[in-house]
Amino acid sequence: PIALVAAEDAAVAAQAAKALAIELEELPSVVDPEEAAKGETVIWGEDNIQSRYLITKGKADVDESEKAIDEAIAACDVVVRGRYATTHQEQLYIEPQGMVAWWDDDGVHVTGSLQCPYYVHKAFKRAFGLEGDRIHVTQAVTGGGFGGKEEYPSLIALHAALLSKKSGRPVRLIYDRTEDIEATTKRHPSVCEIVSGCDQDGTLVALKMRVLFDAGAYVTLTPVVLSRGVLHAGGAYKWADAWIEGRSVATNTPPNGAFRGFGAPQTIWAIERHMDAIARRLGREPGDLKRQNLLGEGDSTPTGQVLKDSIGGAECVERAFAESDYERKRKVGPVRSGRKARGIGCAIFMHGGGFTGSGERMLKGKVAVDLKPGGKLHIRSASTDIGQGTETVFTQIAADAAGLDMTDVTVAVPSTTHVPDSGPTVASRTVMVVGSIVETAAKTVAKRVNDVREDGESFAAAGDRLLEKEGRVTALVQYEPPGWVQWDDKAYKGDAYPVYAWMCDVAEVEVDLDTYEVKVLNFWQAADVGKAINPVMCRGQLEGGTLQAIGWALCEELVWQGGKIMNPRMTNYIIPTALDAPPFETILVQAPYAHGPGGGAKGIGELPMDGGAPAIAAAVEHATGIVADALPLTPERLFVLAQDEEAAQ
C-alpha cells in the first residue's frame, strides 16, 4: 500500500483514506508474461527475468546442453511439439486475511488467520529489529489457507503492528473479500512449451521443456514455486534425456505466490496433456502409453534421483483403471445421447513430500512433547491446523507411539511464545516430517516414564512420580532427514525429495454439444499415501483437493484489464461448491515410507491438486475430439476450439 490509515470506526478510516491526495506518474507497463519475457519493456532488473533453473539429464548433461537435447530429439522416430497454458487461481479460503496487533511491556503481540507463525516472527525481527523473545505470534482459528496464508500474513501483521505502535492502541486489520482478492497472492499463470522424442513403439526418449511462470510485480515465493514446478516437469515418466528450463518473469499485476501444489500443477498439466498428444500422434490409447512409460523402482527422474522404495504408482493405475472400467470405456469410445457426449480420461502423477533437496536439513524443524500430571502428553509444535486435521493426526501419532489413549494427549495453540519452530505448514510436510518428530518425542517421554515404572504401577502414577522428582519432563526433538538424501543445489541434481506420493485420476465427463458446458459425472482416484493414519481425513484431503482442481479446470478465471482484476467478488469469481462435487471413488493405496510416522505415512495435502485438470481435459477430448491445452475449459473456450477444428476440416 501507499499509506496506512487507522480509525476507531471503519467508515471514518475509509473517508480518511479517500481524502488522501496521491500524485502518480504513469510508467510503461507489461501484463502478459510472454511479452515480459521478451524484455522489450523492462520493469524489473535488466530483462524482467526474476529466477531461472535448468535441469539436464543424459545426452543433455553437457556444456552445450540445448544443442545436445535438440540433436537427441531429432534422432528419435517420432517428434511431438506442444504449448500448454494455465491461468491464475484464487485460494478463496473461508475468512479473508486479518490480524490484530498490540504492544505492551513484553513486546509486540499479533494474532490472526495464518499458516506459519515463525514466518511472521522472522518478519518482525527484520522489520522492527526486535529480539525474538519480544515477538509473540499466535495463530487464531484458521479456515483454510491453501498457501495464501503462508507469506502474506506477515505483511498484514506488520501493517497492523506499525499502526498500533504509532497510535499506542490495539489495531485490528481485516481485509474484506474484495480487498483480499485484489491484493493477495494467487497461483502463478504459466506457459510451457514442450518438444519430445520417442520410439515408434511409444518408448519415451528425450524431453525438452521451457517453463514460464508469471511472478507478478514482486518476487514473493516465486523462486521456490518455480523450483518445484521444474522438478515435477518430467511427470511420472521415464526420460533417458531431458532438458528442462524454468523462468519466472515480472509483470505489472498483483504478485503471485504459494497455492496448493506449489508450481507442480502447472507443469503436470503440461506434461500430461503432452503425453495425450504423443498418444494421439501414435494412434495409441493415452492411459496405455502412460502406463508403458511409468517410473518404477530403480528408474531415475530428470535430476538423476533413483527411486528406491515406497513407489505405489503402478498399483494406483491398476486400481483406478479397474474401478472406473477405464480401458473398456476407452475402447467403446465416446457415448452420445442426443446433443450430449460422454468421455473418460486419466492423469498419472507424483508429488514430492517436504522441502526440496537439503531444505529440511537446513530448516532443522523441532517439536517438544511435555509430560503432564496424570501421565498425559502435551505436544508443542508450530505446525498449524487450518482445517486439514493436524491436531487430530498429531494426537493419534503421539498416543500410538506412547501406548496411550487419544484423550491423554493435548496439542498447544501454535504461539511463538510457547512452541518451538517446527517449520512452516506447507510442502506436504506436516504429517510426514513434523509427525515423525512428534512420534520420536512421544516415544522418548514414554520411555522415560516406563523406565521408572514399577510392577503393577500405572503409566499415570509413574509419570507423576517422575514429575515430582524432576520437576519437568520434556523431549525436544529435531528432524533428521534420511542420511542417503543427497542434493546439489547449484547443479540441480540428486534427490529432490526423500519420497513421492503417487496418484492416478480418472474423470468421466458429459459435454453439452450446444452450450459446451462440461459436467463431471464421476471421478475415481487412487492415491499412494504411504500409510493412512486417519483414512477418513486422507479421503477428505484427496476429495477436497480434487474439487479445487475441478474448479481450476472448468470455471475459475480472473478477468484482467490493464493489470486490474475485474471480478474480485464471490458473485463473479466462481468456484465449485459441495453441490457441484461429482461422486468420488477414492482408493487408498499404501506403500509405506520407511521414515514416515505411524507406520510409513507420506504427505498428500498437495497431491490431489495436480491431476484433476488434465484428467478432465483428456475426458473432454475423448467425448468431443476437442483438444484443449489452455485452462480453464470454459464453455466459451471450448466453443471457439470446436469452431476452429470444424473450420480446419
XYZ file of C-alpha atoms in Angstrom:
649
model
C 0.000 0.000 0.000
C 0.936 3.647 -0.431
C -0.400 4.624 3.007
C -1.926 3.049 6.113
C -4.922 4.673 7.802
C -6.478 3.627 11.116
C -9.516 4.947 12.984
C -11.960 3.825 15.667
C -14.645 3.367 13.014
C -14.153 1.629 9.662
C -16.281 4.208 7.851
C -14.157 7.039 9.240
C -10.988 5.232 8.150
C -12.428 4.813 4.654
C -13.282 8.518 4.443
C -9.790 9.479 5.599
C -8.215 7.208 3.004
C -10.307 8.785 0.248
C -9.133 12.228 1.344
C -5.506 11.380 0.620
C -4.128 13.145 -2.460
C -1.857 10.834 -4.430
C 0.333 12.003 -7.286
C 1.123 9.287 -9.804
C 3.500 9.185 -12.731
C 2.368 6.695 -15.342
C 5.132 4.346 -16.474
C 5.246 1.739 -19.262
C 3.598 -1.489 -18.168
C 3.506 -5.108 -19.248
C 0.860 -7.562 -18.075
C 1.499 -10.550 -20.344
C 4.290 -12.901 -19.168
C 5.370 -13.879 -22.687
C 5.666 -10.201 -23.611
C 7.582 -9.575 -20.385
C 9.990 -12.397 -21.246
C 10.949 -10.618 -24.473
C 12.386 -7.783 -22.371
C 11.234 -5.047 -24.742
C 9.583 -3.156 -21.869
C 11.754 -3.607 -18.780
C 10.013 -3.252 -15.414
C 12.301 -5.421 -13.265
C 16.077 -5.784 -13.320
C 17.687 -5.879 -16.739
C 15.302 -8.198 -18.571
C 12.273 -8.910 -16.304
C 13.613 -12.406 -15.510
C 13.398 -12.935 -11.755
C 14.686 -16.501 -11.469
C 15.925 -19.307 -13.700
C 16.592 -23.027 -13.304
C 17.997 -25.631 -15.663
C 17.775 -29.402 -15.257
C 19.722 -31.656 -17.615
C 19.961 -35.420 -17.901
C 21.539 -37.976 -20.204
C 22.751 -36.622 -23.525
C 21.744 -33.096 -22.444
C 24.056 -33.180 -19.435
C 26.901 -31.435 -21.280
C 28.130 -27.856 -21.698
C 26.122 -27.212 -24.885
C 23.047 -28.770 -23.335
C 20.348 -27.220 -25.517
C 22.121 -28.190 -28.724
C 22.573 -31.710 -27.375
C 18.897 -32.167 -26.483
C 17.836 -30.842 -29.888
C 20.072 -33.441 -31.539
C 18.750 -36.220 -29.294
C 15.157 -35.342 -30.174
C 15.915 -35.064 -33.894
C 17.292 -38.612 -33.830
C 14.011 -40.042 -32.482
C 11.400 -41.845 -34.584
C 8.581 -39.522 -33.539
C 8.823 -35.847 -32.561
C 5.865 -34.061 -30.932
C 5.549 -30.364 -30.079
C 3.045 -28.614 -27.848
C 2.224 -25.442 -25.952
C 0.269 -25.625 -22.698
C -1.039 -22.717 -20.621
C -2.704 -22.155 -17.265
C -4.200 -19.103 -15.596
C -4.463 -17.559 -12.138
C -6.385 -19.245 -9.355
C -7.606 -17.553 -6.174
C -7.320 -19.518 -2.902
C -10.694 -18.249 -1.608
C -10.250 -19.539 1.939
C -13.202 -19.224 4.335
C -12.283 -15.989 6.135
C -10.225 -13.237 4.474
C -6.787 -12.188 5.671
C -6.786 -10.482 9.059
C -4.594 -9.641 12.048
C -4.847 -7.994 15.461
C -1.723 -6.322 16.901
C -0.819 -4.573 20.146
C 2.258 -3.591 22.145
C 2.976 -3.887 25.874
C 5.933 -4.257 28.218
C 6.617 -7.755 26.856
C 6.950 -6.524 23.272
C 4.614 -6.884 20.314
C 1.703 -9.309 20.088
C -0.073 -10.354 16.894
C -2.777 -12.916 16.374
C -4.680 -13.829 13.259
C -5.516 -16.229 10.478
C -2.212 -17.699 9.291
C -0.305 -20.836 8.326
C 3.232 -20.119 9.529
C 3.736 -18.341 12.884
C 7.514 -18.272 12.604
C 7.372 -16.633 9.175
C 5.605 -13.700 10.832
C 8.076 -13.856 13.735
C 11.031 -13.636 11.337
C 9.454 -10.692 9.504
C 9.117 -8.766 12.787
C 12.741 -9.385 13.729
C 13.811 -7.888 10.435
C 11.307 -5.010 10.255
C 11.417 -3.810 13.873
C 14.850 -5.068 14.945
C 13.371 -6.837 17.964
C 14.798 -9.781 19.866
C 12.878 -12.981 19.291
C 11.540 -13.220 22.852
C 9.776 -9.862 22.441
C 7.739 -11.037 19.444
C 4.607 -13.034 20.227
C 2.762 -14.514 17.229
C -0.314 -16.664 17.832
C -2.474 -18.432 15.274
C -6.205 -17.808 15.550
C -8.658 -20.444 14.307
C -7.998 -20.531 10.573
C -10.468 -21.629 7.915
C -8.128 -22.832 5.228
C -5.075 -21.274 3.672
C -4.099 -23.306 0.585
C -0.792 -21.394 0.546
C -2.460 -17.994 0.529
C -1.801 -17.587 4.257
C 1.827 -18.694 4.086
C 3.675 -15.440 3.441
C 1.002 -12.739 3.134
C 0.015 -12.655 6.848
C 3.490 -11.283 7.611
C 2.657 -8.157 5.623
C -0.721 -7.599 7.273
C 0.738 -8.254 10.732
C 3.482 -5.684 10.144
C 0.947 -3.126 8.936
C -1.275 -3.680 11.978
C 1.697 -3.551 14.359
C 3.023 -0.350 12.797
C -0.366 1.332 13.155
C -0.583 0.086 16.737
C 2.870 1.434 17.555
C 2.051 4.819 16.030
C -1.347 5.105 17.719
C -0.483 3.481 21.021
C -3.625 1.365 20.746
C -4.505 -2.167 19.630
C -5.263 -2.364 15.914
C -7.434 -4.833 14.040
C -6.714 -5.022 10.317
C -9.030 -7.351 8.395
C -9.473 -7.310 4.633
C -12.912 -7.533 3.129
C -13.314 -10.136 0.405
C -12.775 -7.715 -2.476
C -9.593 -6.331 -0.924
C -8.380 -9.854 -0.301
C -8.881 -10.990 -3.891
C -7.416 -7.801 -5.346
C -4.279 -7.646 -3.213
C -3.178 -11.122 -2.149
C -1.081 -13.677 -3.999
C -2.564 -16.171 -6.490
C -1.486 -19.308 -8.341
C 1.092 -18.420 -10.990
C -0.136 -18.402 -14.595
C 2.164 -20.478 -16.763
C 3.146 -21.241 -20.327
C 5.026 -24.469 -21.053
C 6.489 -25.310 -24.448
C 7.458 -28.942 -24.986
C 9.298 -30.812 -27.715
C 9.733 -34.537 -27.176
C 11.042 -37.559 -28.994
C 10.032 -41.187 -28.668
C 10.403 -44.524 -30.418
C 7.727 -45.821 -32.765
C 6.620 -48.298 -30.090
C 5.897 -45.419 -27.696
C 9.022 -45.627 -25.547
C 9.835 -42.103 -24.388
C 13.384 -40.957 -25.108
C 14.011 -37.207 -24.917
C 12.243 -34.219 -23.373
C 12.839 -30.513 -23.949
C 10.635 -28.219 -21.901
C 10.548 -24.469 -21.371
C 8.551 -23.368 -18.330
C 7.499 -19.735 -17.904
C 5.784 -18.506 -14.710
C 4.183 -15.081 -14.273
C 5.540 -13.762 -10.956
C 3.554 -10.536 -10.886
C 5.015 -7.313 -9.544
C 7.153 -8.708 -6.692
C 9.336 -11.750 -6.085
C 7.449 -13.284 -3.090
C 7.826 -17.098 -3.062
C 8.097 -17.344 -6.838
C 11.655 -18.788 -6.963
C 10.721 -21.807 -4.842
C 7.353 -22.253 -6.577
C 9.157 -22.326 -9.920
C 11.711 -24.734 -8.480
C 9.074 -27.293 -7.520
C 7.405 -26.776 -10.874
C 10.501 -27.678 -12.889
C 11.344 -30.560 -10.543
C 7.962 -32.141 -11.352
C 8.013 -31.211 -15.044
C 9.039 -34.664 -16.273
C 5.907 -36.081 -14.717
C 5.704 -39.684 -13.563
C 7.541 -40.924 -16.634
C 10.936 -42.272 -17.720
C 13.064 -39.952 -19.866
C 16.554 -41.033 -20.903
C 17.452 -37.478 -21.911
C 15.961 -34.278 -20.517
C 16.444 -30.506 -20.739
C 14.043 -28.515 -18.563
C 14.376 -24.749 -18.243
C 12.293 -22.714 -15.830
C 11.996 -18.928 -15.806
C 9.821 -16.502 -13.863
C 9.111 -13.012 -15.155
C 7.833 -9.809 -13.583
C 4.587 -8.249 -14.807
C 2.527 -5.262 -13.657
C -0.060 -7.428 -11.911
C -0.523 -8.364 -8.234
C 2.225 -10.752 -7.126
C 1.670 -14.488 -7.275
C 2.776 -16.905 -4.585
C 2.010 -20.153 -2.830
C -1.038 -22.207 -3.739
C -1.690 -25.875 -3.095
C 0.604 -27.846 -5.391
C 3.196 -25.044 -5.413
C 4.082 -24.980 -9.115
C 3.605 -28.688 -9.775
C 0.003 -28.452 -11.084
C 1.157 -26.134 -13.881
C 3.914 -28.420 -15.164
C 1.947 -31.617 -14.580
C -0.888 -30.103 -16.630
C 1.627 -29.564 -19.422
C 3.322 -32.964 -19.343
C 0.033 -34.868 -19.030
C -1.514 -33.037 -21.973
C 1.692 -33.646 -23.905
C 1.501 -37.371 -23.171
C -2.035 -37.262 -24.580
C -0.619 -35.526 -27.670
C 2.037 -38.223 -28.119
C -0.659 -40.901 -27.846
C -2.750 -39.037 -30.421
C 0.213 -38.920 -32.798
C 0.973 -42.629 -32.365
C -2.665 -43.721 -32.516
C -2.349 -45.126 -29.001
C -4.710 -45.081 -26.046
C -3.251 -42.450 -23.654
C -3.596 -44.489 -20.464
C -1.800 -47.425 -22.041
C 1.057 -45.199 -23.249
C 1.412 -43.602 -19.824
C 1.463 -46.968 -18.086
C 4.135 -48.198 -20.513
C 6.465 -45.346 -19.528
C 5.645 -45.094 -15.818
C 8.546 -44.676 -13.408
C 9.270 -47.614 -11.131
C 11.863 -48.886 -8.696
C 15.393 -48.279 -9.987
C 14.317 -45.682 -12.561
C 15.578 -42.109 -12.358
C 13.945 -38.686 -12.570
C 15.331 -35.788 -14.657
C 17.527 -34.740 -11.684
C 19.094 -38.200 -11.655
C 17.279 -39.287 -8.492
C 16.978 -43.065 -8.419
C 13.647 -44.186 -6.971
C 14.268 -46.682 -4.187
C 11.085 -47.594 -2.352
C 7.517 -46.569 -1.481
C 6.590 -46.419 -5.162
C 2.879 -47.058 -5.473
C 2.305 -45.566 -8.909
C 1.666 -48.804 -10.775
C -0.824 -50.043 -8.182
C -2.628 -46.691 -8.280
C -3.039 -47.039 -12.049
C -4.241 -50.629 -11.892
C -6.817 -49.932 -9.206
C -8.132 -46.667 -10.657
C -8.449 -48.222 -14.116
C -10.195 -51.300 -12.709
C -12.667 -49.400 -10.514
C -13.600 -46.994 -13.324
C -13.675 -49.639 -16.082
C -11.390 -47.204 -17.885
C -9.970 -49.481 -20.568
C -13.340 -50.830 -21.714
C -14.887 -47.360 -21.828
C -11.983 -46.020 -23.889
C -12.306 -48.897 -26.366
C -16.049 -48.404 -26.717
C -15.458 -44.745 -27.487
C -17.499 -41.675 -26.574
C -21.138 -42.278 -25.690
C -23.645 -39.971 -27.406
C -27.143 -39.286 -26.118
C -28.929 -36.643 -28.134
C -26.790 -33.490 -28.008
C -24.645 -34.713 -25.138
C -21.391 -36.655 -25.319
C -19.721 -38.643 -22.587
C -16.000 -39.437 -22.354
C -13.353 -40.648 -19.923
C -9.746 -39.580 -19.350
C -6.871 -40.150 -16.954
C -3.837 -38.490 -15.412
C -0.933 -40.179 -13.615
C 1.378 -38.142 -11.419
C 3.538 -37.933 -8.309
C 4.331 -35.220 -5.765
C 7.428 -34.854 -3.605
C 6.919 -34.506 0.141
C 8.753 -31.986 2.306
C 11.152 -29.209 1.413
C 13.217 -29.593 -1.743
C 16.719 -31.066 -1.588
C 18.595 -30.004 1.543
C 15.735 -27.799 2.726
C 14.654 -29.919 5.689
C 18.253 -30.350 6.827
C 18.746 -26.571 6.824
C 15.348 -25.876 8.377
C 16.016 -28.037 11.453
C 12.372 -28.276 12.472
C 11.740 -29.053 16.149
C 8.870 -30.364 18.268
C 8.541 -30.621 22.046
C 6.434 -33.128 23.962
C 5.872 -32.469 27.663
C 4.790 -34.898 30.352
C 1.813 -33.525 32.276
C 0.165 -34.676 35.542
C -1.848 -37.846 35.248
C 0.519 -39.316 32.656
C -0.741 -37.092 29.893
C 1.318 -35.748 26.991
C 1.276 -32.197 25.641
C 2.548 -31.537 22.099
C 4.146 -28.171 21.344
C 4.576 -27.534 17.635
C 4.370 -24.565 15.279
C 2.534 -26.673 12.696
C -0.907 -25.133 12.388
C -4.279 -26.763 11.913
C -6.007 -24.888 9.106
C -8.751 -27.433 8.589
C -6.667 -30.376 7.420
C -6.677 -32.123 10.813
C -3.180 -31.507 12.197
C -4.280 -31.657 15.838
C -6.163 -34.919 15.377
C -3.393 -36.708 13.497
C -0.633 -35.455 15.823
C -2.727 -36.707 18.743
C -3.099 -40.109 17.071
C 0.624 -40.347 16.333
C 1.665 -39.416 19.877
C -0.924 -41.647 21.536
C 0.073 -44.660 19.442
C 3.782 -44.010 19.995
C 3.368 -43.773 23.776
C 0.744 -46.502 24.117
C -1.866 -44.075 25.448
C -5.450 -43.145 24.641
C -6.033 -40.103 22.447
C -7.768 -38.461 25.406
C -4.404 -38.466 27.194
C -2.799 -36.183 24.587
C -3.285 -32.446 24.090
C -1.893 -30.057 21.481
C -0.757 -26.499 22.214
C -2.134 -23.500 20.349
C 0.655 -22.507 17.926
C 2.246 -19.442 19.528
C 5.885 -18.473 19.112
C 5.932 -17.668 22.833
C 5.433 -21.310 23.779
C 6.216 -23.620 20.847
C 9.493 -24.379 19.046
C 9.912 -23.710 15.339
C 8.701 -26.849 13.564
C 8.932 -25.173 10.192
C 6.034 -23.879 8.106
C 2.753 -25.676 7.468
C 3.469 -26.117 3.777
C 5.020 -28.521 1.240
C 3.036 -31.620 2.274
C 5.406 -31.887 5.254
C 3.164 -31.627 8.317
C 2.416 -35.321 8.840
C 5.396 -36.832 7.015
C 8.103 -34.607 8.516
C 6.726 -32.963 11.660
C 4.614 -36.003 12.504
C 7.759 -38.120 12.592
C 9.293 -35.724 15.156
C 6.111 -35.899 17.228
C 6.378 -39.680 17.149
C 10.019 -39.682 18.270
C 9.398 -37.138 21.025
C 6.377 -39.040 22.352
C 8.346 -42.295 22.397
C 11.177 -40.554 24.243
C 8.905 -39.248 27.002
C 7.075 -42.569 27.271
C 10.379 -44.417 27.636
C 11.454 -42.139 30.477
C 8.220 -42.907 32.286
C 8.364 -46.634 31.606
C 11.996 -46.791 32.756
C 10.920 -45.816 36.298
C 7.633 -47.685 36.251
C 7.291 -50.372 38.905
C 5.496 -53.684 38.539
C 1.755 -53.150 38.561
C 2.104 -49.371 38.528
C 0.058 -47.363 36.051
C 1.669 -45.102 33.483
C -0.070 -42.118 35.106
C 1.265 -42.916 38.583
C 4.795 -43.482 37.294
C 4.597 -40.247 35.342
C 3.527 -38.295 38.406
C 6.425 -39.730 40.437
C 8.854 -38.755 37.670
C 7.437 -35.231 37.514
C 7.662 -34.864 41.285
C 11.303 -35.921 41.184
C 12.473 -33.901 38.168
C 10.020 -31.007 38.078
C 9.774 -31.051 34.293
C 9.959 -33.853 31.745
C 10.246 -32.738 28.120
C 11.593 -34.190 24.898
C 12.728 -31.586 22.354
C 13.463 -33.363 19.080
C 14.892 -32.026 15.821
C 14.056 -33.576 12.464
C 16.820 -35.538 10.780
C 16.214 -36.407 7.111
C 17.350 -39.791 5.798
C 21.129 -39.893 5.520
C 21.059 -41.042 1.911
C 19.372 -37.843 0.666
C 21.993 -36.032 -1.428
C 21.282 -32.816 -3.313
C 23.424 -30.413 -5.352
C 21.599 -27.091 -5.291
C 23.895 -25.471 -7.858
C 23.688 -28.237 -10.449
C 20.081 -29.122 -9.534
C 20.916 -32.806 -9.357
C 20.261 -35.553 -6.880
C 17.453 -36.451 -4.504
C 14.965 -33.620 -4.887
C 12.644 -35.215 -2.311
C 13.116 -38.187 0.015
C 9.894 -39.768 -1.233
C 6.956 -39.159 -3.552
C 3.237 -39.722 -3.146
C 1.603 -41.162 -6.284
C -1.862 -40.847 -7.750
C -3.978 -41.824 -10.720
C -7.086 -39.784 -11.540
C -9.850 -40.966 -13.858
C -12.562 -38.475 -14.799
C -15.801 -39.206 -16.622
C -17.479 -36.146 -18.113
C -20.529 -35.164 -20.113
C -20.309 -32.290 -22.594
C -23.365 -30.431 -23.870
C -22.711 -30.055 -27.606
C -24.902 -26.954 -27.822
C -23.624 -24.959 -24.828
C -20.258 -26.756 -24.375
C -20.829 -26.916 -20.650
C -18.799 -29.708 -19.040
C -20.213 -31.760 -16.188
C -18.005 -34.171 -14.252
C -20.186 -37.238 -13.811
C -17.814 -39.475 -11.865
C -14.298 -39.213 -10.502
C -12.086 -42.113 -9.464
C -8.802 -41.531 -7.690
C -6.253 -43.972 -6.349
C -3.565 -42.406 -4.173
C -0.453 -43.923 -2.631
C -0.439 -42.257 0.794
C 2.269 -44.433 2.330
C 0.236 -45.288 5.404
C -3.223 -43.902 6.123
C -3.012 -42.864 9.783
C -6.536 -41.452 9.563
C -8.283 -42.845 6.460
C -11.284 -40.511 6.768
C -9.052 -37.440 6.782
C -6.976 -38.854 3.923
C -10.094 -39.169 1.812
C -11.188 -35.689 2.834
C -7.890 -34.195 1.698
C -7.934 -36.090 -1.595
C -11.536 -35.273 -2.458
C -11.344 -31.644 -1.331
C -8.143 -31.082 -3.269
C -9.608 -32.684 -6.353
C -12.697 -30.464 -6.178
C -10.317 -27.488 -6.107
C -8.623 -28.940 -9.193
C -12.002 -29.300 -10.906
C -12.636 -25.596 -10.316
C -9.244 -24.699 -11.812
C -10.044 -26.932 -14.773
C -13.527 -25.717 -15.611
C -14.569 -22.368 -14.201
C -12.074 -20.407 -12.113
C -10.702 -17.440 -14.034
C -9.641 -13.950 -13.022
C -10.548 -11.321 -15.609
C -7.943 -8.589 -16.068
C -7.994 -5.141 -17.581
C -4.788 -3.139 -17.562
C -3.396 -5.083 -14.612
C -6.577 -4.706 -12.531
C -8.821 -7.592 -11.510
C -12.351 -7.043 -12.811
C -14.082 -9.849 -10.891
C -12.847 -9.602 -7.274
C -16.042 -10.873 -5.671
C -17.593 -14.209 -4.845
C -20.505 -13.284 -7.116
C -18.296 -13.210 -10.210
C -15.296 -15.364 -9.296
C -16.933 -18.770 -9.384
C -15.692 -21.850 -7.545
C -17.343 -25.262 -7.279
C -19.207 -25.967 -4.054
C -20.234 -29.223 -2.418
C -23.299 -29.209 -4.678
C -21.004 -29.293 -7.718
C -18.874 -32.173 -6.448
C -19.138 -35.352 -8.527
C -19.460 -38.766 -6.908
C -15.931 -39.686 -5.777
C -14.485 -43.181 -5.590
C -11.327 -42.719 -3.521
C -8.923 -45.633 -3.212
C -6.119 -45.553 -0.647
C -3.008 -47.389 -1.816
C -0.454 -47.947 0.942
C 3.223 -48.287 0.013
C 4.797 -47.360 3.377
C 7.659 -44.872 3.560
C 10.345 -46.195 5.906
C 10.918 -42.794 7.523
C 7.257 -41.799 7.801
C 5.302 -41.795 11.077
C 2.515 -44.135 12.058
C 3.917 -46.998 10.012
C 5.000 -45.075 6.922
C 2.810 -42.029 6.200
C 3.623 -39.682 3.316
C 2.456 -36.135 2.628
C -0.697 -35.860 0.492
C -2.037 -32.345 1.056
C -0.970 -31.027 -2.339
C -1.101 -34.250 -4.354
C -4.797 -34.118 -5.406
C -4.426 -30.623 -6.905
C -2.032 -31.903 -9.558
C -4.034 -34.238 -11.762
C -7.689 -33.241 -11.875
C -7.379 -30.722 -14.707
C -5.501 -32.924 -17.207
C -7.767 -35.884 -16.464
C -10.818 -33.743 -17.240
C -9.229 -32.315 -20.407
C -8.469 -35.852 -21.593
C -12.079 -36.857 -20.925
C -13.394 -33.826 -22.837
C -11.160 -34.750 -25.767
C -12.419 -38.335 -25.666
C -16.042 -37.140 -25.633
C -15.816 -34.445 -28.305
C -12.476 -34.619 -30.091
C -11.727 -31.073 -28.882
C -8.059 -30.676 -27.949
C -7.849 -28.093 -25.159
C -4.356 -27.212 -23.958
C -5.143 -23.998 -22.054
C -7.111 -23.592 -18.823
C -9.855 -23.117 -17.854
C -12.086 -25.226 -20.094
C -14.971 -22.774 -20.063
C -17.898 -23.235 -22.458
C -16.746 -20.160 -24.378
C -13.227 -21.513 -24.852
C -14.441 -24.965 -25.884
C -16.914 -23.418 -28.342
C -14.135 -21.445 -30.037
C -11.907 -24.534 -30.199
C -14.756 -26.562 -31.704
C -15.357 -23.876 -34.330
C -11.642 -23.738 -35.142
C -11.431 -27.510 -35.557
C -14.560 -27.538 -37.726
C -13.119 -24.789 -39.940
C -9.823 -26.665 -40.276
C -11.500 -29.832 -41.570
